[in-house]
mmCIF file of C-alpha atoms and ligand atoms in Angstrom:
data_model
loop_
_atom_site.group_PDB
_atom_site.id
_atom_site.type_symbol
_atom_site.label_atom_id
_atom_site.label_comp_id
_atom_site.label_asym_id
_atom_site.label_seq_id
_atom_site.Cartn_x
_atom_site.Cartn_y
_atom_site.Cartn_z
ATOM 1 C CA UNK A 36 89.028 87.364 78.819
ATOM 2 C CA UNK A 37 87.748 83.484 79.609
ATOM 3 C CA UNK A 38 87.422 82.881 83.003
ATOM 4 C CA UNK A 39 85.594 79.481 84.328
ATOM 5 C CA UNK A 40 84.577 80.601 87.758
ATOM 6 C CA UNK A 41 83.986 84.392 87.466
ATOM 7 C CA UNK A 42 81.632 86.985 85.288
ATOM 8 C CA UNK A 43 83.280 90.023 84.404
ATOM 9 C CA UNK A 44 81.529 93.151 82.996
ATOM 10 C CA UNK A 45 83.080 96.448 82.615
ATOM 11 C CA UNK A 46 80.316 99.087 82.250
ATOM 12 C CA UNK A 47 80.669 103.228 83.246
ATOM 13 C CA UNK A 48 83.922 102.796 84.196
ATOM 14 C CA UNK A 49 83.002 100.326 86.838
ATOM 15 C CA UNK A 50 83.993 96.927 86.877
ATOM 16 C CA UNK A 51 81.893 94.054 88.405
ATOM 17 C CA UNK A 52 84.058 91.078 89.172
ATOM 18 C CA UNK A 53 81.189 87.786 90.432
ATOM 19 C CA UNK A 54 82.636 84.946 91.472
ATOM 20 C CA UNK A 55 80.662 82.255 90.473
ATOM 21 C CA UNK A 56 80.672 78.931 91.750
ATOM 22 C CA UNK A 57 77.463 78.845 93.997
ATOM 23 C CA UNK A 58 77.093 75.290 93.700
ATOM 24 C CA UNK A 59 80.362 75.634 96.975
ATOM 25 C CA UNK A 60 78.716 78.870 97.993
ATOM 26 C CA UNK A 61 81.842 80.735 95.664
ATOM 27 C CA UNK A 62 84.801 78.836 97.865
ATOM 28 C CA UNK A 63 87.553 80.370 96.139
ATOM 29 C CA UNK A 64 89.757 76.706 94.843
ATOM 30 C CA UNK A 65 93.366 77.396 93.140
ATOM 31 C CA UNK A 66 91.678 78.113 89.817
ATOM 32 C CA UNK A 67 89.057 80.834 91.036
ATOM 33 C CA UNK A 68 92.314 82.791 92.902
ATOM 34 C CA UNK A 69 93.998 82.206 89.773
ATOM 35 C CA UNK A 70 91.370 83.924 87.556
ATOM 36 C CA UNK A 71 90.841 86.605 90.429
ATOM 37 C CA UNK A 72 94.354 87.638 90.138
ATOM 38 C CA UNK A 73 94.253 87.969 86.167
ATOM 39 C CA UNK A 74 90.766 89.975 86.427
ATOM 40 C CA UNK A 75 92.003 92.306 88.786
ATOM 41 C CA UNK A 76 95.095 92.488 86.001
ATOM 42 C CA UNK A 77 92.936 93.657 83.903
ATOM 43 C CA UNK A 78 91.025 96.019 85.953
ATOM 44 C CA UNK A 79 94.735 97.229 86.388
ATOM 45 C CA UNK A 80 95.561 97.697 82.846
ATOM 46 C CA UNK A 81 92.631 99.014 81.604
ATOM 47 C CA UNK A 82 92.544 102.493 81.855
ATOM 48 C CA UNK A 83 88.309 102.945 81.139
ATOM 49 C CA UNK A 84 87.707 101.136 84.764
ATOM 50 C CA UNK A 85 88.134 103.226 87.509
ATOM 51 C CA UNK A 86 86.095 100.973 90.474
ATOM 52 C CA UNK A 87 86.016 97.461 90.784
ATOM 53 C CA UNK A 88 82.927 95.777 92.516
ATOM 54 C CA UNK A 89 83.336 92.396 93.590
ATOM 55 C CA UNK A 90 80.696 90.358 94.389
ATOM 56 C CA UNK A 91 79.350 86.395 94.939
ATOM 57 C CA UNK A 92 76.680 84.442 92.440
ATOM 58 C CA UNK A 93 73.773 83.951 94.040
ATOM 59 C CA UNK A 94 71.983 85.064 97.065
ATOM 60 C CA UNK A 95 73.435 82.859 99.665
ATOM 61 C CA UNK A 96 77.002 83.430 99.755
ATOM 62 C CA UNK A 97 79.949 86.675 98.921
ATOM 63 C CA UNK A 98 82.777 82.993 99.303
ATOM 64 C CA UNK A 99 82.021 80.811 102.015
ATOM 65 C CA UNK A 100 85.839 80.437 102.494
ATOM 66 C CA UNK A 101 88.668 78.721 100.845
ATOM 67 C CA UNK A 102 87.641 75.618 99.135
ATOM 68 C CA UNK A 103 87.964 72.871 102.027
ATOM 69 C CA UNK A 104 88.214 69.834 99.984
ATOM 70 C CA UNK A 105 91.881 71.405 98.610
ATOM 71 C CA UNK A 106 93.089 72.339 101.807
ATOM 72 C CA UNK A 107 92.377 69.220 103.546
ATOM 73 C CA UNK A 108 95.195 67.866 100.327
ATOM 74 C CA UNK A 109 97.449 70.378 102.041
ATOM 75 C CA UNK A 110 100.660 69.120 103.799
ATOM 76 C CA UNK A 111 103.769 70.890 104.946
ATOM 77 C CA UNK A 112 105.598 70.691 101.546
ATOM 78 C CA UNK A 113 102.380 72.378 99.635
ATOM 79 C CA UNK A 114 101.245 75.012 102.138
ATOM 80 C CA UNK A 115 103.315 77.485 101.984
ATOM 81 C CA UNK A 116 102.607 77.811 98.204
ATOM 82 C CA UNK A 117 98.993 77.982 99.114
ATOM 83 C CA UNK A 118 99.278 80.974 101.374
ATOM 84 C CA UNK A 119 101.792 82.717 99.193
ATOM 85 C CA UNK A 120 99.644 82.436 96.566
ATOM 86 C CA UNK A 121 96.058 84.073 98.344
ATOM 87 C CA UNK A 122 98.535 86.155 99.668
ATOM 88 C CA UNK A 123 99.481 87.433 96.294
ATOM 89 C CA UNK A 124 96.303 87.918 95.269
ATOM 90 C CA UNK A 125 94.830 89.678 98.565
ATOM 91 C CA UNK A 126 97.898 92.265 98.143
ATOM 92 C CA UNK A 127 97.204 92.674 94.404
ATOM 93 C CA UNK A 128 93.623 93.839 95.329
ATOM 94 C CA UNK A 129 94.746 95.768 98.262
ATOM 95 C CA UNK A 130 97.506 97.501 96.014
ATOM 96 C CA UNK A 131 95.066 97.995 92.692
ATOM 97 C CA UNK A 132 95.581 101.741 93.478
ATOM 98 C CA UNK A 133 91.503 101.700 92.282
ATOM 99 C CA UNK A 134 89.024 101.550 94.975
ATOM 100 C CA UNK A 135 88.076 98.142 95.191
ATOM 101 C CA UNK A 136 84.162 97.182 96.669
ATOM 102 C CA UNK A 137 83.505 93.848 98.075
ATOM 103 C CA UNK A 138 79.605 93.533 97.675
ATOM 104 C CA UNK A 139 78.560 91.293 100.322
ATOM 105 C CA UNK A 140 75.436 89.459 99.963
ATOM 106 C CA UNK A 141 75.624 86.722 102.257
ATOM 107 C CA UNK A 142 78.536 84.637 104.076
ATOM 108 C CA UNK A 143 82.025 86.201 103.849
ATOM 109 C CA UNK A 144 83.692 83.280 105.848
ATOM 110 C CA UNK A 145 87.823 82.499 105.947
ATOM 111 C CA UNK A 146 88.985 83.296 102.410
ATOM 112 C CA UNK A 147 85.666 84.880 101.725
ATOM 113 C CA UNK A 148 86.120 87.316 105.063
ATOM 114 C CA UNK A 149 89.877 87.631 103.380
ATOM 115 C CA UNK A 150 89.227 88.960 100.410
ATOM 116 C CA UNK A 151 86.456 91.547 101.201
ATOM 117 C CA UNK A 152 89.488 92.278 104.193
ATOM 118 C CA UNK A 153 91.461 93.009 101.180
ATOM 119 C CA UNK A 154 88.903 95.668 99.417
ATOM 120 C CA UNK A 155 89.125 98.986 100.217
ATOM 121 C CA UNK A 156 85.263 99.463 100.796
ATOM 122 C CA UNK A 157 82.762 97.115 102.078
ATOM 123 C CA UNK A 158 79.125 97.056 101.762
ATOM 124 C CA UNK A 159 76.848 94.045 103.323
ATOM 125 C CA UNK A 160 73.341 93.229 102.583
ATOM 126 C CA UNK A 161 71.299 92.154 105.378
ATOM 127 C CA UNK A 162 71.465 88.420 105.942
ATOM 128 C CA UNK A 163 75.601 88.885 105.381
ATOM 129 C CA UNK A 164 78.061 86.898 107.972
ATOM 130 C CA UNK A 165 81.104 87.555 108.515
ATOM 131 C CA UNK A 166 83.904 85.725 110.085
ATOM 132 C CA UNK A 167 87.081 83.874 110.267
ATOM 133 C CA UNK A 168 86.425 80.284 111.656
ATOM 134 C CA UNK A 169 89.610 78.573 110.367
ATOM 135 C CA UNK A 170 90.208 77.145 114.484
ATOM 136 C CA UNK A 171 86.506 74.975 113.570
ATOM 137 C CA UNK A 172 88.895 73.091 111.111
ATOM 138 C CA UNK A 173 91.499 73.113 113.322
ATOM 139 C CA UNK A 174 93.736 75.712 111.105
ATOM 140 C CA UNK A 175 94.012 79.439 110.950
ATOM 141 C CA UNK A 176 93.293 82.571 108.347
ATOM 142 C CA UNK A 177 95.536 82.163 105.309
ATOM 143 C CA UNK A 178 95.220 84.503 103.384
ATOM 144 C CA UNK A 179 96.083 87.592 105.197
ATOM 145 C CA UNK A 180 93.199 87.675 108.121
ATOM 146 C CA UNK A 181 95.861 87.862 111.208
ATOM 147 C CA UNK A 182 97.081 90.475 109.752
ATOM 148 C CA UNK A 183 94.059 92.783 108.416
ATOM 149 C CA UNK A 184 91.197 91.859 110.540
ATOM 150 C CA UNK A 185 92.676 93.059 113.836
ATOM 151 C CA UNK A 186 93.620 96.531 111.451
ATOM 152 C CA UNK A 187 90.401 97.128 110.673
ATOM 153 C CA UNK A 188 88.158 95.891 114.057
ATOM 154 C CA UNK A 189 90.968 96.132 116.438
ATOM 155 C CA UNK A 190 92.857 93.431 118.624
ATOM 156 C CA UNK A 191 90.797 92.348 121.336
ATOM 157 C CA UNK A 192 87.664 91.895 118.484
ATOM 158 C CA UNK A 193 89.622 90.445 115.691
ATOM 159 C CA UNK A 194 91.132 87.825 118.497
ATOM 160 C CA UNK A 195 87.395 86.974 119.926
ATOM 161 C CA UNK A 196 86.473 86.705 116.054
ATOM 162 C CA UNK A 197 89.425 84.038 115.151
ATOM 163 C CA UNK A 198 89.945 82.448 118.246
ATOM 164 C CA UNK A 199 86.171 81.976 118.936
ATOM 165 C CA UNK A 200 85.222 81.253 115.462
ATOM 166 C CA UNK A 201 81.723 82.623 115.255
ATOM 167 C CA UNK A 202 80.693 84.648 112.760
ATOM 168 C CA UNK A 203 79.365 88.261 113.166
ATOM 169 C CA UNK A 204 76.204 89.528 111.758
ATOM 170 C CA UNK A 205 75.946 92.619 109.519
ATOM 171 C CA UNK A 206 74.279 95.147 112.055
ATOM 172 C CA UNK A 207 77.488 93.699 114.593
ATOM 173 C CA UNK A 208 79.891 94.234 111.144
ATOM 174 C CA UNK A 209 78.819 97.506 110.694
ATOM 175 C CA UNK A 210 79.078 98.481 114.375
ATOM 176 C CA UNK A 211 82.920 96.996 114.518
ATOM 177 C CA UNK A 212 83.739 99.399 111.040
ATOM 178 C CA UNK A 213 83.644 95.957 109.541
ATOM 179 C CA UNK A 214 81.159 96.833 107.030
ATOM 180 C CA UNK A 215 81.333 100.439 105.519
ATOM 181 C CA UNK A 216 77.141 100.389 104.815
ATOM 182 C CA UNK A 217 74.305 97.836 105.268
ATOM 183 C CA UNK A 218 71.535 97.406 102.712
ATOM 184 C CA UNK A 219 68.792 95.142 102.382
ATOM 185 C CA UNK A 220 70.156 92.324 100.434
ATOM 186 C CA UNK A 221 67.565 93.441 96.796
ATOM 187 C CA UNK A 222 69.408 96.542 97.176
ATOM 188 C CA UNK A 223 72.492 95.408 97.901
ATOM 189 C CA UNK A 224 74.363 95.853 93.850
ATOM 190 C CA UNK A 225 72.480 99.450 93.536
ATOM 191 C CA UNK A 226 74.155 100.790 96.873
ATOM 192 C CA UNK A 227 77.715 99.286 96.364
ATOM 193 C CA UNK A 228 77.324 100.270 92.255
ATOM 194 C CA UNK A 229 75.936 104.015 93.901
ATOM 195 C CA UNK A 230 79.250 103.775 95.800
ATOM 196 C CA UNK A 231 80.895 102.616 92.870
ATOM 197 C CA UNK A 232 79.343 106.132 90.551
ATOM 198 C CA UNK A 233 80.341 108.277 92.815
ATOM 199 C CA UNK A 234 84.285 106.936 93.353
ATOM 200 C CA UNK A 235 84.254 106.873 89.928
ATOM 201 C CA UNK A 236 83.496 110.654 89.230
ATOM 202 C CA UNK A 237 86.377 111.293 91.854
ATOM 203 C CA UNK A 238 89.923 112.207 90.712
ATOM 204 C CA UNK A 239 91.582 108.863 90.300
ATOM 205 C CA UNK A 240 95.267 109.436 90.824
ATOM 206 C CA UNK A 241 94.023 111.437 93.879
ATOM 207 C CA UNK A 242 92.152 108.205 95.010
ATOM 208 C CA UNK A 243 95.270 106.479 94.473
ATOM 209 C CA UNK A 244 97.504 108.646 96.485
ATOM 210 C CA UNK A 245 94.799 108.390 99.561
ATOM 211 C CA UNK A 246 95.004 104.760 99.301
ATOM 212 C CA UNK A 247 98.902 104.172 99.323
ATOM 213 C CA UNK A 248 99.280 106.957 102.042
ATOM 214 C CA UNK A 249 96.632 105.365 104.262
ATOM 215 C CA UNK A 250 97.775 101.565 103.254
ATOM 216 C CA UNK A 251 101.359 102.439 103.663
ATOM 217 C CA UNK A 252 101.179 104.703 106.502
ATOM 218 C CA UNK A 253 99.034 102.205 108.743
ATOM 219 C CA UNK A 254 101.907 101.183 110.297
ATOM 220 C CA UNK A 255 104.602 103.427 110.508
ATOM 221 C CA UNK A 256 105.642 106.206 113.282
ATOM 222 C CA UNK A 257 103.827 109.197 112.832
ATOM 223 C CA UNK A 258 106.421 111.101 111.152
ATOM 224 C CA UNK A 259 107.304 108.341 108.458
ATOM 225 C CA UNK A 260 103.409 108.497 107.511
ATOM 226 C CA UNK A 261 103.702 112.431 107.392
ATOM 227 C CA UNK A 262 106.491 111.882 104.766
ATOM 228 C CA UNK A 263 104.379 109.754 102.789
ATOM 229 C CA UNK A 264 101.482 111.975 102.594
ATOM 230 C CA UNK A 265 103.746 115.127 101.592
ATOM 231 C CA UNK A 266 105.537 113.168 98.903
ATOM 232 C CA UNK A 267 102.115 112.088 97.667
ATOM 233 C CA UNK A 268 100.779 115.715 98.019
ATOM 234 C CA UNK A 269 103.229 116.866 96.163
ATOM 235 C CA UNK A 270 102.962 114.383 93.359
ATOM 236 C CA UNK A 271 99.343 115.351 93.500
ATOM 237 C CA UNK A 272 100.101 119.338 92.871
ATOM 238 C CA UNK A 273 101.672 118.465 89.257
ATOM 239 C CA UNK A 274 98.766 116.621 88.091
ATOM 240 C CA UNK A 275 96.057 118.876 85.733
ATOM 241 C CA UNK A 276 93.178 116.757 87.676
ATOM 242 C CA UNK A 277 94.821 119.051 90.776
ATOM 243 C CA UNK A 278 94.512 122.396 88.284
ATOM 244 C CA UNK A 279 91.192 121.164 87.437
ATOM 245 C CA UNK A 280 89.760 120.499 90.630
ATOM 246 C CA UNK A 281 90.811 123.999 91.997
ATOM 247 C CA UNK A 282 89.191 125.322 88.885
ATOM 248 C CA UNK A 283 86.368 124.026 89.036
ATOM 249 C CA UNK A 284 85.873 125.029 92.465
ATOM 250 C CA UNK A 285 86.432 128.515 92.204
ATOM 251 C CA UNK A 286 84.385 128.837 88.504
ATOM 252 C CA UNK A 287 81.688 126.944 90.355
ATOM 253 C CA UNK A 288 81.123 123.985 88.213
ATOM 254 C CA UNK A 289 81.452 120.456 88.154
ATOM 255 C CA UNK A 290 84.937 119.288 87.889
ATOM 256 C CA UNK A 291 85.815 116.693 84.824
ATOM 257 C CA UNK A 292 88.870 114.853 86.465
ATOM 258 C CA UNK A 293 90.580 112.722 83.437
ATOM 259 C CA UNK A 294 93.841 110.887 85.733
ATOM 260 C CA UNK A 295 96.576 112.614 84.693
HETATM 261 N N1 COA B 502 84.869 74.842 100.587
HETATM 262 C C1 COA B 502 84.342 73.884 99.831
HETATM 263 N N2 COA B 502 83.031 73.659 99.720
HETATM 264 C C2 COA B 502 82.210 74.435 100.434
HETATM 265 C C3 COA B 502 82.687 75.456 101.257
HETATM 266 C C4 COA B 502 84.079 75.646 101.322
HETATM 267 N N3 COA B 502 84.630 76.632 102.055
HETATM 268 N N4 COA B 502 81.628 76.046 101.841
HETATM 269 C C5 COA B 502 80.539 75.430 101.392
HETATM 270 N N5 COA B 502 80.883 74.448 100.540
HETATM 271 C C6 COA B 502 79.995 73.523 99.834
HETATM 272 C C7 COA B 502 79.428 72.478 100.783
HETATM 273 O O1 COA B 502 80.337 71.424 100.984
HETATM 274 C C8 COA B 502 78.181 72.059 100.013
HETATM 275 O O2 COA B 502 78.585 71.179 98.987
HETATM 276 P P1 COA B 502 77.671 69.855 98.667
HETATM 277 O O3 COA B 502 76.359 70.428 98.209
HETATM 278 O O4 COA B 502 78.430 69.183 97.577
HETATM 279 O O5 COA B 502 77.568 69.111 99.946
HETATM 280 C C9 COA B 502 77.736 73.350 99.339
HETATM 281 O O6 COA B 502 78.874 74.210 99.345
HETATM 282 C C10 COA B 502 76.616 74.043 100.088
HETATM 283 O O7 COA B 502 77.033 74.213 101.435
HETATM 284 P P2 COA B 502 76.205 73.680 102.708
HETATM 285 O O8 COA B 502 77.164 73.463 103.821
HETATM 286 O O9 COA B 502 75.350 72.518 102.311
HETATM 287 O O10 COA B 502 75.276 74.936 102.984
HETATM 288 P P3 COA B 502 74.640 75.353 104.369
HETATM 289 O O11 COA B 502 73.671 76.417 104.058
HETATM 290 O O12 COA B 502 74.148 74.178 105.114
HETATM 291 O O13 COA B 502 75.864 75.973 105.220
HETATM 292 C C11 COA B 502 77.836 77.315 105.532
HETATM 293 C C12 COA B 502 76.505 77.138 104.764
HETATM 294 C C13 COA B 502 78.566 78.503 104.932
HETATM 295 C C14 COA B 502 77.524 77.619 107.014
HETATM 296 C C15 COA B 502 78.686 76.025 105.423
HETATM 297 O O14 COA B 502 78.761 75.670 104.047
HETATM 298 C C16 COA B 502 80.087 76.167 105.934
HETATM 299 O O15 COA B 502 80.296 76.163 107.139
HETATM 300 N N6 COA B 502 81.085 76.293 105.017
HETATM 301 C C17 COA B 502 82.460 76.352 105.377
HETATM 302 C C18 COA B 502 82.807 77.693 105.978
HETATM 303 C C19 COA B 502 84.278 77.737 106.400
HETATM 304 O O16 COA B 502 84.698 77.068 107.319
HETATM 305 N N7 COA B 502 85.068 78.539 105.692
HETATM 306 C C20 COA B 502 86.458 78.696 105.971
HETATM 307 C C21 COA B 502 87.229 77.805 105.109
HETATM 308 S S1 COA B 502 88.953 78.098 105.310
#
């Protein structure tokens, strides 16, 4: 597939998405959320990738936000495309129903903070910053960060994040469950691709089931979650990954799941 402002490569069933536009520190313009949404297609479609990775070109920047020189076009007759359209995109990562790693290896800031928001696993490298400070240009997170940030950190932090504007470093990321793992930034790719092996070796439609129970469930009573997870459970219990797993166990060897 052509893409202009990513680098795809699928490899042992891992896929490595790069956005690559370094010389704006990867903002993500209409195009590069346009390509992002047809790559993670793919990743979709493609039943030989079980983990995405996605990751920034160089070694300054994961995205350094949405690209400011098309939002400052924006008016109130083109915005609401805008958001719908990051929106979109954000969901279709959240909802890849593949485990999804945002490799962070320097600023994750507005869109950039948005879309590793959106993966299901994040690991930083050293020097990363996070944060969401939209109020600086006298606007707010667009592409899903009211909504996910405070999910993941918590109210009171995700409102001193957005209302105050400054960024977070990756020791204060990791503390707030923002980051998953930190890693010097030369060893950032092994530890989210180690990551990546080992989800990948995992039973996939079990992964999958984990994902929309947790995703789904986030917000629900109690007992509407429970449903969830016993309708997925039991969806899980006719697969022959379940019969193999149990197997596996019990003849004490590896387990060989295939996703179906
Ligand atoms: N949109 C468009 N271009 C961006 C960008 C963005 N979000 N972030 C960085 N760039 C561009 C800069 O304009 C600059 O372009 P130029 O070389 O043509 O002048 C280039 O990327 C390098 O950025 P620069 O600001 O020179 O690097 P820096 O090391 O001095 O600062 C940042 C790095 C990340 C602190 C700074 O670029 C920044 O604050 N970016 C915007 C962050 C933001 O507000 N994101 C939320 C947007 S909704």
């Amino acid at each position: 597939m052509n893409f202009s402002n990513l680098q795809t490569q699928t490899d042992q069933r891992i896929m490595r998405i790069t956005i690559n536009r370094p010389q704006s520190l990867n903002a993500l313009n209409a195009k590069t959320i346009e390509e992002l949404s047809r790559a993670i297609d793919q990743a979709a479609s493609d039943d030989e990738v079980r983990v995405v990775v996605i990751t920034g070109a160089g070694d300054k920047a994961f995205v350094a936000g949405a690209d400011i020189t098309e939002i400052q076009t924006l008016d109130e007759t083109t915005t609401a495309e805008f958001v719908e359209r990051g929106h979109a995109t954000m969901l279709k990562i959240q909802n890849l129903g593949k485990p999804v790693i945002a490799a962070i290896n320097g600023y994750a800031l507005g869109g950039g903070c948005e879309l590793a928001l959106a993966c299901t696993l994040r690991v930083g490298s050293d020097n990363a910053l996070m944060g969401l400070p939209e109020i600086s240009l006298g606007i707010i997170p667009g592409f899903g960060g009211t909504q996910r940030l405070a999910r993941i950190v918590g109210t009171g932090r995700g409102l001193e994040m957005m209302l105050g504007g400054k960024p977070i470093n990756a020791k204060k990321a990791l503390d707030w469950g923002l980051l998953n793992q930190v890693v010097e930034q030369e060893y950032l790719l092994e530890a989210a691709y180690k990551l990546a092996a080992h989800l990948s070796k995992s039973a996939p439609i079990a992964m999958q089931s984990i994902m929309d129970a947790v995703n789904r469930g986030a917000d629900l009573p109690l007992e509407d979650g429970l449903e969830i997870e016993k309708d997925q459970f039991v969806k899980i219990c006719g697969t022959q990954d379940m019969r193999e797993g149990t197997t596996a166990f019990l003849e004490k060897r590896k387990a060989n799941f295939k996703g179906h």
